[in-house]
Short mmCIF file of the C-alpha atoms (twelve columns), coordinates in Angstrom:
data_MODEL
# 
_entry.id   MODEL 
# 
loop_
_atom_site.group_PDB 
_atom_site.id 
_atom_site.type_symbol 
_atom_site.label_atom_id 
_atom_site.label_alt_id 
_atom_site.label_comp_id 
_atom_site.label_asym_id 
_atom_site.label_seq_id 
_atom_site.Cartn_x 
_atom_site.Cartn_y 
_atom_site.Cartn_z 
_atom_site.pdbx_PDB_model_num 
ATOM 1   C CA . MET A 1   -0.135  0.034   0.063   1 
ATOM 2   C CA . SER A 2   1.226   3.419   -0.767  1 
ATOM 3   C CA . ASP A 3   2.418   5.599   1.832   1 
ATOM 4   C CA . THR A 4   1.308   8.571   0.507   1 
ATOM 5   C CA . LEU A 5   -1.999  9.698   -1.517  1 
ATOM 6   C CA . PRO A 6   -2.634  13.067  -3.156  1 
ATOM 7   C CA . GLY A 7   -5.231  15.386  -0.813  1 
ATOM 8   C CA . GLY A 8   -4.097  13.925  2.318   1 
ATOM 9   C CA . THR A 9   -6.432  12.469  5.059   1 
ATOM 10  C CA . LEU A 10  -9.236  13.623  7.557   1 
ATOM 11  C CA . ARG A 11  -10.132 12.266  10.962  1 
ATOM 12  C CA . LEU A 12  -13.832 12.163  11.691  1 
ATOM 13  C CA . SER A 13  -13.525 10.425  14.831  1 
ATOM 14  C CA . ASP A 14  -11.609 8.054   17.153  1 
ATOM 15  C CA . THR A 15  -12.165 5.146   15.093  1 
ATOM 16  C CA . LEU A 16  -12.260 6.980   11.731  1 
ATOM 17  C CA . THR A 17  -9.477  8.631   9.579   1 
ATOM 18  C CA . VAL A 18  -9.754  8.390   5.765   1 
ATOM 19  C CA . THR A 19  -7.898  9.659   2.821   1 
ATOM 20  C CA . ARG A 20  -9.827  12.519  1.243   1 
ATOM 21  C CA . VAL A 21  -9.456  10.569  -2.280  1 
ATOM 22  C CA . GLY A 22  -11.826 7.667   -2.191  1 
ATOM 23  C CA . TYR A 23  -13.502 5.410   -4.163  1 
ATOM 24  C CA . GLY A 24  -17.072 4.937   -4.720  1 
ATOM 25  C CA . ALA A 25  -18.365 1.730   -5.644  1 
ATOM 26  C CA . LEU A 26  -21.673 2.107   -7.299  1 
ATOM 27  C CA . GLN A 27  -20.434 1.837   -11.046 1 
ATOM 28  C CA . LEU A 28  -19.246 -1.778  -10.171 1 
ATOM 29  C CA . ALA A 29  -22.656 -2.889  -10.645 1 
ATOM 30  C CA . GLY A 30  -24.214 -2.953  -14.013 1 
ATOM 31  C CA . PRO A 31  -26.250 -0.414  -16.018 1 
ATOM 32  C CA . MET A 32  -28.249 2.029   -13.489 1 
ATOM 33  C CA . ALA A 33  -26.386 0.003   -10.300 1 
ATOM 34  C CA . TYR A 34  -28.398 -3.020  -11.019 1 
ATOM 35  C CA . GLY A 35  -26.917 -6.304  -11.524 1 
ATOM 36  C CA . PRO A 36  -23.684 -7.839  -12.200 1 
ATOM 37  C CA . PRO A 37  -20.742 -5.830  -13.128 1 
ATOM 38  C CA . ARG A 38  -20.298 -5.540  -16.767 1 
ATOM 39  C CA . ASP A 39  -16.719 -7.078  -16.684 1 
ATOM 40  C CA . ARG A 40  -16.312 -8.664  -13.435 1 
ATOM 41  C CA . ASP A 41  -12.519 -9.047  -13.652 1 
ATOM 42  C CA . GLU A 42  -11.599 -5.445  -14.256 1 
ATOM 43  C CA . SER A 43  -13.834 -4.793  -11.262 1 
ATOM 44  C CA . LEU A 44  -12.176 -7.355  -9.335  1 
ATOM 45  C CA . ALA A 45  -8.979  -5.521  -10.685 1 
ATOM 46  C CA . THR A 46  -10.068 -1.883  -10.173 1 
ATOM 47  C CA . LEU A 47  -10.577 -2.921  -6.463  1 
ATOM 48  C CA . ARG A 48  -7.065  -3.764  -5.337  1 
ATOM 49  C CA . ASP A 49  -5.908  -1.134  -7.396  1 
ATOM 50  C CA . VAL A 50  -7.640  1.100   -5.036  1 
ATOM 51  C CA . ALA A 51  -6.178  -0.768  -1.778  1 
ATOM 52  C CA . GLU A 52  -2.656  -0.823  -3.508  1 
ATOM 53  C CA . ALA A 53  -2.799  3.121   -4.544  1 
ATOM 54  C CA . GLY A 54  -3.491  3.795   -0.645  1 
ATOM 55  C CA . ILE A 55  -7.090  4.666   -0.615  1 
ATOM 56  C CA . THR A 56  -8.872  3.766   2.966   1 
ATOM 57  C CA . HIS A 57  -12.267 5.219   2.403   1 
ATOM 58  C CA . ILE A 58  -14.411 2.946   -0.051  1 
ATOM 59  C CA . ASP A 59  -18.335 4.257   -0.344  1 
ATOM 60  C CA . THR A 60  -20.498 1.273   -1.124  1 
ATOM 61  C CA . SER A 61  -23.936 -0.242  -0.249  1 
ATOM 62  C CA . ASP A 62  -25.511 -3.517  0.085   1 
ATOM 63  C CA . TYR A 63  -28.175 -1.751  -2.332  1 
ATOM 64  C CA . TYR A 64  -25.901 -2.002  -4.852  1 
ATOM 65  C CA . GLY A 65  -26.503 -4.700  -7.319  1 
ATOM 66  C CA . PRO A 66  -28.314 -5.188  -5.294  1 
ATOM 67  C CA . GLN A 67  -25.813 -7.618  -3.135  1 
ATOM 68  C CA . TYR A 68  -22.990 -7.679  -6.048  1 
ATOM 69  C CA . VAL A 69  -21.110 -4.923  -5.013  1 
ATOM 70  C CA . ASN A 70  -20.264 -5.608  -1.700  1 
ATOM 71  C CA . ARG A 71  -19.450 -9.425  -2.716  1 
ATOM 72  C CA . LEU A 72  -17.087 -7.867  -5.081  1 
ATOM 73  C CA . ILE A 73  -15.331 -6.073  -2.317  1 
ATOM 74  C CA . ARG A 74  -14.981 -8.959  -0.231  1 
ATOM 75  C CA . GLU A 75  -13.973 -11.037 -2.851  1 
ATOM 76  C CA . ALA A 76  -11.032 -8.560  -3.740  1 
ATOM 77  C CA . LEU A 77  -9.668  -7.108  -0.597  1 
ATOM 78  C CA . HIS A 78  -10.432 -9.555  1.852   1 
ATOM 79  C CA . PRO A 79  -8.862  -10.063 4.690   1 
ATOM 80  C CA . TYR A 80  -9.119  -6.040  4.326   1 
ATOM 81  C CA . PRO A 81  -5.702  -4.193  4.599   1 
ATOM 82  C CA . ALA A 82  -4.726  -2.162  7.923   1 
ATOM 83  C CA . GLY A 83  -6.468  1.050   7.929   1 
ATOM 84  C CA . LEU A 84  -8.970  0.354   5.159   1 
ATOM 85  C CA . ARG A 85  -12.310 1.935   5.999   1 
ATOM 86  C CA . ILE A 86  -15.680 0.957   4.433   1 
ATOM 87  C CA . ALA A 87  -18.756 3.022   4.141   1 
ATOM 88  C CA . THR A 88  -21.992 1.887   3.724   1 
ATOM 89  C CA . LYS A 89  -25.545 3.228   3.015   1 
ATOM 90  C CA . VAL A 90  -28.808 1.966   4.443   1 
ATOM 91  C CA . GLY A 91  -32.476 3.529   4.079   1 
ATOM 92  C CA . ALA A 92  -33.335 2.021   0.374   1 
ATOM 93  C CA . ARG A 93  -33.896 -1.032  -1.746  1 
ATOM 94  C CA . ARG A 94  -33.938 -2.158  -5.248  1 
ATOM 95  C CA . THR A 95  -36.659 -3.500  -7.480  1 
ATOM 96  C CA . PRO A 96  -37.006 -5.135  -10.354 1 
ATOM 97  C CA . ASP A 97  -37.454 -1.686  -12.106 1 
ATOM 98  C CA . ARG A 98  -34.469 -0.362  -11.034 1 
ATOM 99  C CA . ASP A 99  -36.486 1.852   -8.988  1 
ATOM 100 C CA . TRP A 100 -35.160 3.203   -5.137  1 
ATOM 101 C CA . PRO A 101 -37.626 3.037   -2.873  1 
ATOM 102 C CA . ALA A 102 -37.314 3.856   0.956   1 
ATOM 103 C CA . ALA A 103 -36.601 0.896   3.258   1 
ATOM 104 C CA . LEU A 104 -36.688 3.170   6.348   1 
ATOM 105 C CA . SER A 105 -38.719 0.781   8.911   1 
ATOM 106 C CA . ARG A 106 -36.873 -0.622  11.773  1 
ATOM 107 C CA . PRO A 107 -36.901 -4.150  10.340  1 
ATOM 108 C CA . GLU A 108 -35.549 -3.020  7.046   1 
ATOM 109 C CA . LEU A 109 -32.783 -1.020  8.911   1 
ATOM 110 C CA . ILE A 110 -32.064 -3.962  10.896  1 
ATOM 111 C CA . ASP A 111 -32.133 -6.346  8.100   1 
ATOM 112 C CA . ALA A 112 -29.991 -3.735  5.809   1 
ATOM 113 C CA . VAL A 113 -27.300 -3.227  8.529   1 
ATOM 114 C CA . HIS A 114 -26.708 -7.587  9.188   1 
ATOM 115 C CA . ASP A 115 -26.927 -7.619  5.169   1 
ATOM 116 C CA . ASN A 116 -23.938 -5.505  4.936   1 
ATOM 117 C CA . LEU A 117 -22.068 -7.425  7.835   1 
ATOM 118 C CA . LYS A 118 -22.324 -10.459 5.991   1 
ATOM 119 C CA . HIS A 119 -21.568 -9.569  2.268   1 
ATOM 120 C CA . LEU A 120 -18.752 -7.476  3.494   1 
ATOM 121 C CA . GLY A 121 -17.713 -9.940  5.860   1 
ATOM 122 C CA . LEU A 122 -17.358 -7.610  8.734   1 
ATOM 123 C CA . GLU A 123 -18.344 -7.978  12.552  1 
ATOM 124 C CA . THR A 124 -19.063 -4.086  12.671  1 
ATOM 125 C CA . LEU A 125 -19.423 -1.382  10.168  1 
ATOM 126 C CA . ASP A 126 -17.060 1.265   10.057  1 
ATOM 127 C CA . LEU A 127 -19.572 3.676   8.703   1 
ATOM 128 C CA . VAL A 128 -23.183 3.665   7.893   1 
ATOM 129 C CA . ASN A 129 -25.177 6.343   6.153   1 
ATOM 130 C CA . LEU A 130 -28.469 6.867   6.743   1 
ATOM 131 C CA . ARG A 131 -30.097 7.989   3.358   1 
ATOM 132 C CA . MET A 132 -33.135 9.524   3.478   1 
ATOM 133 C CA . THR A 133 -35.789 9.484   0.548   1 
ATOM 134 C CA . ASP A 134 -38.840 11.915  -0.830  1 
ATOM 135 C CA . THR A 135 -38.993 13.783  2.468   1 
ATOM 136 C CA . LEU A 136 -36.473 16.790  3.988   1 
ATOM 137 C CA . GLU A 137 -38.282 17.421  6.926   1 
ATOM 138 C CA . ALA A 138 -36.817 16.676  10.342  1 
ATOM 139 C CA . ASP A 139 -38.846 14.891  12.124  1 
ATOM 140 C CA . ASP A 140 -38.890 12.101  9.571   1 
ATOM 141 C CA . ILE A 141 -34.912 11.184  10.597  1 
ATOM 142 C CA . VAL A 142 -35.738 10.822  14.029  1 
ATOM 143 C CA . GLU A 143 -37.478 7.255   14.087  1 
ATOM 144 C CA . PRO A 144 -34.944 5.744   11.279  1 
ATOM 145 C CA . PHE A 145 -31.722 7.481   13.038  1 
ATOM 146 C CA . THR A 146 -32.609 6.141   16.331  1 
ATOM 147 C CA . VAL A 147 -32.709 2.793   15.017  1 
ATOM 148 C CA . LEU A 148 -28.838 3.530   13.643  1 
ATOM 149 C CA . ALA A 149 -28.090 4.714   17.301  1 
ATOM 150 C CA . GLU A 150 -29.177 1.652   18.986  1 
ATOM 151 C CA . LEU A 151 -27.350 -0.757  16.773  1 
ATOM 152 C CA . ARG A 152 -24.452 1.389   16.932  1 
ATOM 153 C CA . ASP A 153 -24.632 1.328   21.092  1 
ATOM 154 C CA . GLN A 154 -25.123 -2.773  20.191  1 
ATOM 155 C CA . GLY A 155 -21.401 -2.586  18.320  1 
ATOM 156 C CA . LEU A 156 -22.360 -3.434  15.168  1 
ATOM 157 C CA . ILE A 157 -21.617 0.067   13.558  1 
ATOM 158 C CA . HIS A 158 -18.706 2.608   14.802  1 
ATOM 159 C CA . ASN A 159 -19.962 5.819   13.279  1 
ATOM 160 C CA . LEU A 160 -23.026 7.081   11.684  1 
ATOM 161 C CA . GLY A 161 -23.664 9.466   9.012   1 
ATOM 162 C CA . VAL A 162 -26.819 10.624  7.111   1 
ATOM 163 C CA . SER A 163 -27.675 10.772  3.047   1 
ATOM 164 C CA . ASN A 164 -29.478 13.010  0.930   1 
ATOM 165 C CA . VAL A 165 -30.605 15.503  3.626   1 
ATOM 166 C CA . SER A 166 -31.494 18.508  4.662   1 
ATOM 167 C CA . ALA A 167 -29.533 21.061  7.125   1 
ATOM 168 C CA . GLN A 168 -32.888 20.716  9.553   1 
ATOM 169 C CA . GLN A 169 -32.404 16.484  9.287   1 
ATOM 170 C CA . VAL A 170 -28.536 17.000  9.894   1 
ATOM 171 C CA . ARG A 171 -29.080 18.961  13.150  1 
ATOM 172 C CA . ALA A 172 -31.851 16.518  14.490  1 
ATOM 173 C CA . ALA A 173 -29.806 13.701  14.087  1 
ATOM 174 C CA . GLN A 174 -26.693 15.151  15.735  1 
ATOM 175 C CA . GLN A 175 -29.603 14.949  18.575  1 
ATOM 176 C CA . ILE A 176 -29.615 11.465  18.668  1 
ATOM 177 C CA . ALA A 177 -25.875 10.189  18.232  1 
ATOM 178 C CA . PRO A 178 -22.636 12.037  16.518  1 
ATOM 179 C CA . VAL A 179 -23.172 12.615  12.902  1 
ATOM 180 C CA . VAL A 180 -19.337 12.040  11.328  1 
ATOM 181 C CA . ALA A 181 -20.859 12.627  7.802   1 
ATOM 182 C CA . VAL A 182 -23.390 14.108  5.461   1 
ATOM 183 C CA . GLN A 183 -23.540 12.637  2.010   1 
ATOM 184 C CA . ASN A 184 -25.305 14.614  -0.635  1 
ATOM 185 C CA . HIS A 185 -25.612 15.639  -4.130  1 
ATOM 186 C CA . TYR A 186 -22.993 18.374  -4.716  1 
ATOM 187 C CA . ASN A 187 -20.820 19.091  -7.673  1 
ATOM 188 C CA . LEU A 188 -19.440 22.270  -9.715  1 
ATOM 189 C CA . VAL A 189 -23.161 23.065  -10.796 1 
ATOM 190 C CA . HIS A 190 -25.249 21.633  -8.297  1 
ATOM 191 C CA . ARG A 191 -24.682 23.761  -5.539  1 
ATOM 192 C CA . GLN A 192 -27.817 24.191  -3.295  1 
ATOM 193 C CA . ASP A 193 -25.836 22.770  -0.552  1 
ATOM 194 C CA . ASP A 194 -23.062 25.573  -0.140  1 
ATOM 195 C CA . ALA A 195 -23.823 26.722  3.420   1 
ATOM 196 C CA . LEU A 196 -24.410 23.030  4.656   1 
ATOM 197 C CA . VAL A 197 -20.838 22.153  3.025   1 
ATOM 198 C CA . ASP A 198 -19.426 25.623  5.006   1 
ATOM 199 C CA . TRP A 199 -21.314 24.020  8.147   1 
ATOM 200 C CA . CYS A 200 -19.970 20.923  8.303   1 
ATOM 201 C CA . ALA A 201 -16.610 22.406  8.031   1 
ATOM 202 C CA . GLN A 202 -17.386 24.515  10.820  1 
ATOM 203 C CA . GLN A 203 -18.125 21.387  12.963  1 
ATOM 204 C CA . GLY A 204 -16.032 18.978  11.430  1 
ATOM 205 C CA . ILE A 205 -18.145 17.275  9.996   1 
ATOM 206 C CA . ALA A 206 -17.240 15.464  6.768   1 
ATOM 207 C CA . PHE A 207 -19.143 16.409  3.429   1 
ATOM 208 C CA . VAL A 208 -19.444 13.566  0.745   1 
ATOM 209 C CA . PRO A 209 -20.912 15.027  -2.742  1 
ATOM 210 C CA . PHE A 210 -22.475 12.084  -4.437  1 
ATOM 211 C CA . TRP A 211 -22.503 12.600  -8.123  1 
ATOM 212 C CA . PRO A 212 -19.365 14.924  -8.162  1 
ATOM 213 C CA . LEU A 213 -19.009 14.539  -11.848 1 
ATOM 214 C CA . GLY A 214 -22.590 15.148  -12.671 1 
ATOM 215 C CA . GLY A 215 -24.085 11.380  -12.437 1 
ATOM 216 C CA . PHE A 216 -25.368 9.190   -15.121 1 
ATOM 217 C CA . ARG A 217 -24.905 12.635  -17.463 1 
ATOM 218 C CA . PRO A 218 -21.144 13.998  -16.994 1 
ATOM 219 C CA . LEU A 219 -20.812 17.353  -16.325 1 
ATOM 220 C CA . GLN A 220 -20.561 19.741  -19.710 1 
ATOM 221 C CA . VAL A 221 -19.497 22.976  -18.211 1 
ATOM 222 C CA . GLN A 222 -17.663 25.491  -20.802 1 
ATOM 223 C CA . ALA A 223 -15.678 27.006  -17.850 1 
ATOM 224 C CA . VAL A 224 -14.437 23.641  -16.663 1 
ATOM 225 C CA . GLU A 225 -13.432 22.303  -20.451 1 
ATOM 226 C CA . GLN A 226 -11.277 26.114  -20.609 1 
ATOM 227 C CA . VAL A 227 -9.372  25.199  -16.941 1 
ATOM 228 C CA . ALA A 228 -8.688  21.759  -18.403 1 
ATOM 229 C CA . SER A 229 -7.553  22.742  -21.515 1 
ATOM 230 C CA . ASP A 230 -4.836  25.247  -19.927 1 
ATOM 231 C CA . LEU A 231 -3.988  22.756  -17.262 1 
ATOM 232 C CA . GLY A 232 -3.266  20.086  -19.697 1 
ATOM 233 C CA . ALA A 233 -5.922  17.783  -17.501 1 
ATOM 234 C CA . THR A 234 -8.975  16.041  -17.789 1 
ATOM 235 C CA . THR A 235 -12.569 17.715  -17.395 1 
ATOM 236 C CA . ARG A 236 -13.263 14.683  -14.403 1 
ATOM 237 C CA . GLN A 237 -9.958  16.140  -12.854 1 
ATOM 238 C CA . VAL A 238 -10.600 19.770  -12.931 1 
ATOM 239 C CA . ALA A 239 -14.315 19.071  -11.199 1 
ATOM 240 C CA . LEU A 240 -12.772 16.838  -8.573  1 
ATOM 241 C CA . ALA A 241 -9.832  18.722  -7.812  1 
ATOM 242 C CA . TRP A 242 -12.251 21.823  -7.301  1 
ATOM 243 C CA . LEU A 243 -14.169 19.835  -4.750  1 
ATOM 244 C CA . LEU A 244 -10.938 19.353  -2.843  1 
ATOM 245 C CA . HIS A 245 -10.492 23.211  -3.080  1 
ATOM 246 C CA . ARG A 246 -13.858 23.878  -2.322  1 
ATOM 247 C CA . SER A 247 -13.666 22.806  1.694   1 
ATOM 248 C CA . PRO A 248 -11.249 21.046  3.740   1 
ATOM 249 C CA . THR A 249 -13.945 18.481  5.197   1 
ATOM 250 C CA . ILE A 250 -15.019 17.229  1.822   1 
ATOM 251 C CA . LEU A 251 -13.951 13.572  0.498   1 
ATOM 252 C CA . LEU A 252 -14.427 12.657  -2.787  1 
ATOM 253 C CA . ILE A 253 -15.550 9.256   -3.548  1 
ATOM 254 C CA . PRO A 254 -15.794 9.412   -7.599  1 
ATOM 255 C CA . GLY A 255 -17.000 5.641   -8.898  1 
ATOM 256 C CA . THR A 256 -15.309 3.885   -11.931 1 
ATOM 257 C CA . SER A 257 -15.038 0.070   -12.800 1 
ATOM 258 C CA . THR A 258 -11.637 0.559   -14.621 1 
ATOM 259 C CA . ARG A 259 -7.997  1.316   -13.732 1 
ATOM 260 C CA . PRO A 260 -7.557  3.861   -15.969 1 
ATOM 261 C CA . HIS A 261 -10.529 6.204   -14.992 1 
ATOM 262 C CA . LEU A 262 -9.207  5.120   -11.317 1 
ATOM 263 C CA . ALA A 263 -5.826  6.252   -12.023 1 
ATOM 264 C CA . GLN A 264 -6.883  9.588   -13.361 1 
ATOM 265 C CA . ASN A 265 -9.381  10.487  -10.223 1 
ATOM 266 C CA . ILE A 266 -6.341  9.908   -8.508  1 
ATOM 267 C CA . ALA A 267 -4.249  12.478  -9.949  1 
ATOM 268 C CA . ALA A 268 -6.733  14.952  -9.780  1 
ATOM 269 C CA . ALA A 269 -5.777  15.532  -6.023  1 
ATOM 270 C CA . ALA A 270 -2.520  16.375  -6.965  1 
ATOM 271 C CA . LEU A 271 -3.657  18.921  -9.875  1 
ATOM 272 C CA . ASP A 272 -2.923  22.780  -8.777  1 
ATOM 273 C CA . LEU A 273 -5.704  24.945  -9.547  1 
ATOM 274 C CA . PRO A 274 -4.628  28.453  -10.086 1 
ATOM 275 C CA . GLN A 275 -6.406  31.505  -8.506  1 
ATOM 276 C CA . GLU A 276 -7.940  32.684  -12.108 1 
ATOM 277 C CA . ALA A 277 -8.767  28.984  -12.491 1 
ATOM 278 C CA . LEU A 278 -10.819 28.815  -9.256  1 
ATOM 279 C CA . ARG A 279 -12.319 32.147  -9.854  1 
ATOM 280 C CA . LEU A 280 -13.905 30.907  -13.395 1 
ATOM 281 C CA . LEU A 281 -15.073 27.448  -11.389 1 
ATOM 282 C CA . ASP A 282 -16.680 29.326  -8.652  1 
ATOM 283 C CA . ALA A 283 -18.542 31.136  -10.816 1 
ATOM 284 C CA . VAL A 284 -20.033 28.089  -13.024 1 
ATOM 285 C CA . ALA A 285 -23.261 27.070  -10.946 1 
ATOM 286 C CA . GLY A 286 -26.277 27.254  -12.479 1 
ATOM 287 C CA . THR A 287 -24.281 27.454  -15.853 1 
ATOM 288 C CA . ALA A 288 -24.250 23.829  -17.569 1 
ATOM 289 C CA . ARG A 289 -25.424 23.732  -21.041 1 
# 
């Protein structure tokens, strides 16, 4: 395992320190994160390169696939390297039509935690994010987050986070148990959570953007393309480098199922963005074409 990785590390709790450059495992599943991987051998090789590169933060969920991704992670990396931390999500399930309905009842959450433990081959989960669906109301997070807090007290989970949430829901969850991470949709163009990003930094809470590169439709922004051309980098690398500059507690979890893209994502953390480039990028919110 590499001793150094661009971007450095972030300490979230006494039991959780991770590299700021992480790895999102969603794309290891088939189209729309459903079914088996397109190329199983390449997926396994990519996961092994993740560990070899020194990345210590893998983001996954048992509903990716479902189950396929966690089983791939276990096959590729178990027994896990010292220092590797795996974050997972609960609160949703998959249906044959590839939808993502909520699964927030007590039995569903308990089953999801145990399924993640079983398929990853772990006795305790490093970080579990509660994914909320269809509601941003503070009261709606109380009951499901309380269930996860109880599982934490039982020793099945070390740390808790929240995903797809409002600022009010984060604060409501904090009243129940410590929140070490917030995982929301955020990137150069999708900037609705700017205030929450800053608040998380003040609190020492990780902000983990999902869809950091735009999602299933990649970001297409003229300023990003211009900066990438000026720096001899890819637009993906520029978008990721901007996120690391945006806040000291942002963690990256770009997803890929290939080794070349993984190498490009890691290199993005070493990309130096001059002040003029940052000025152009900071101004692009809402300008995607």
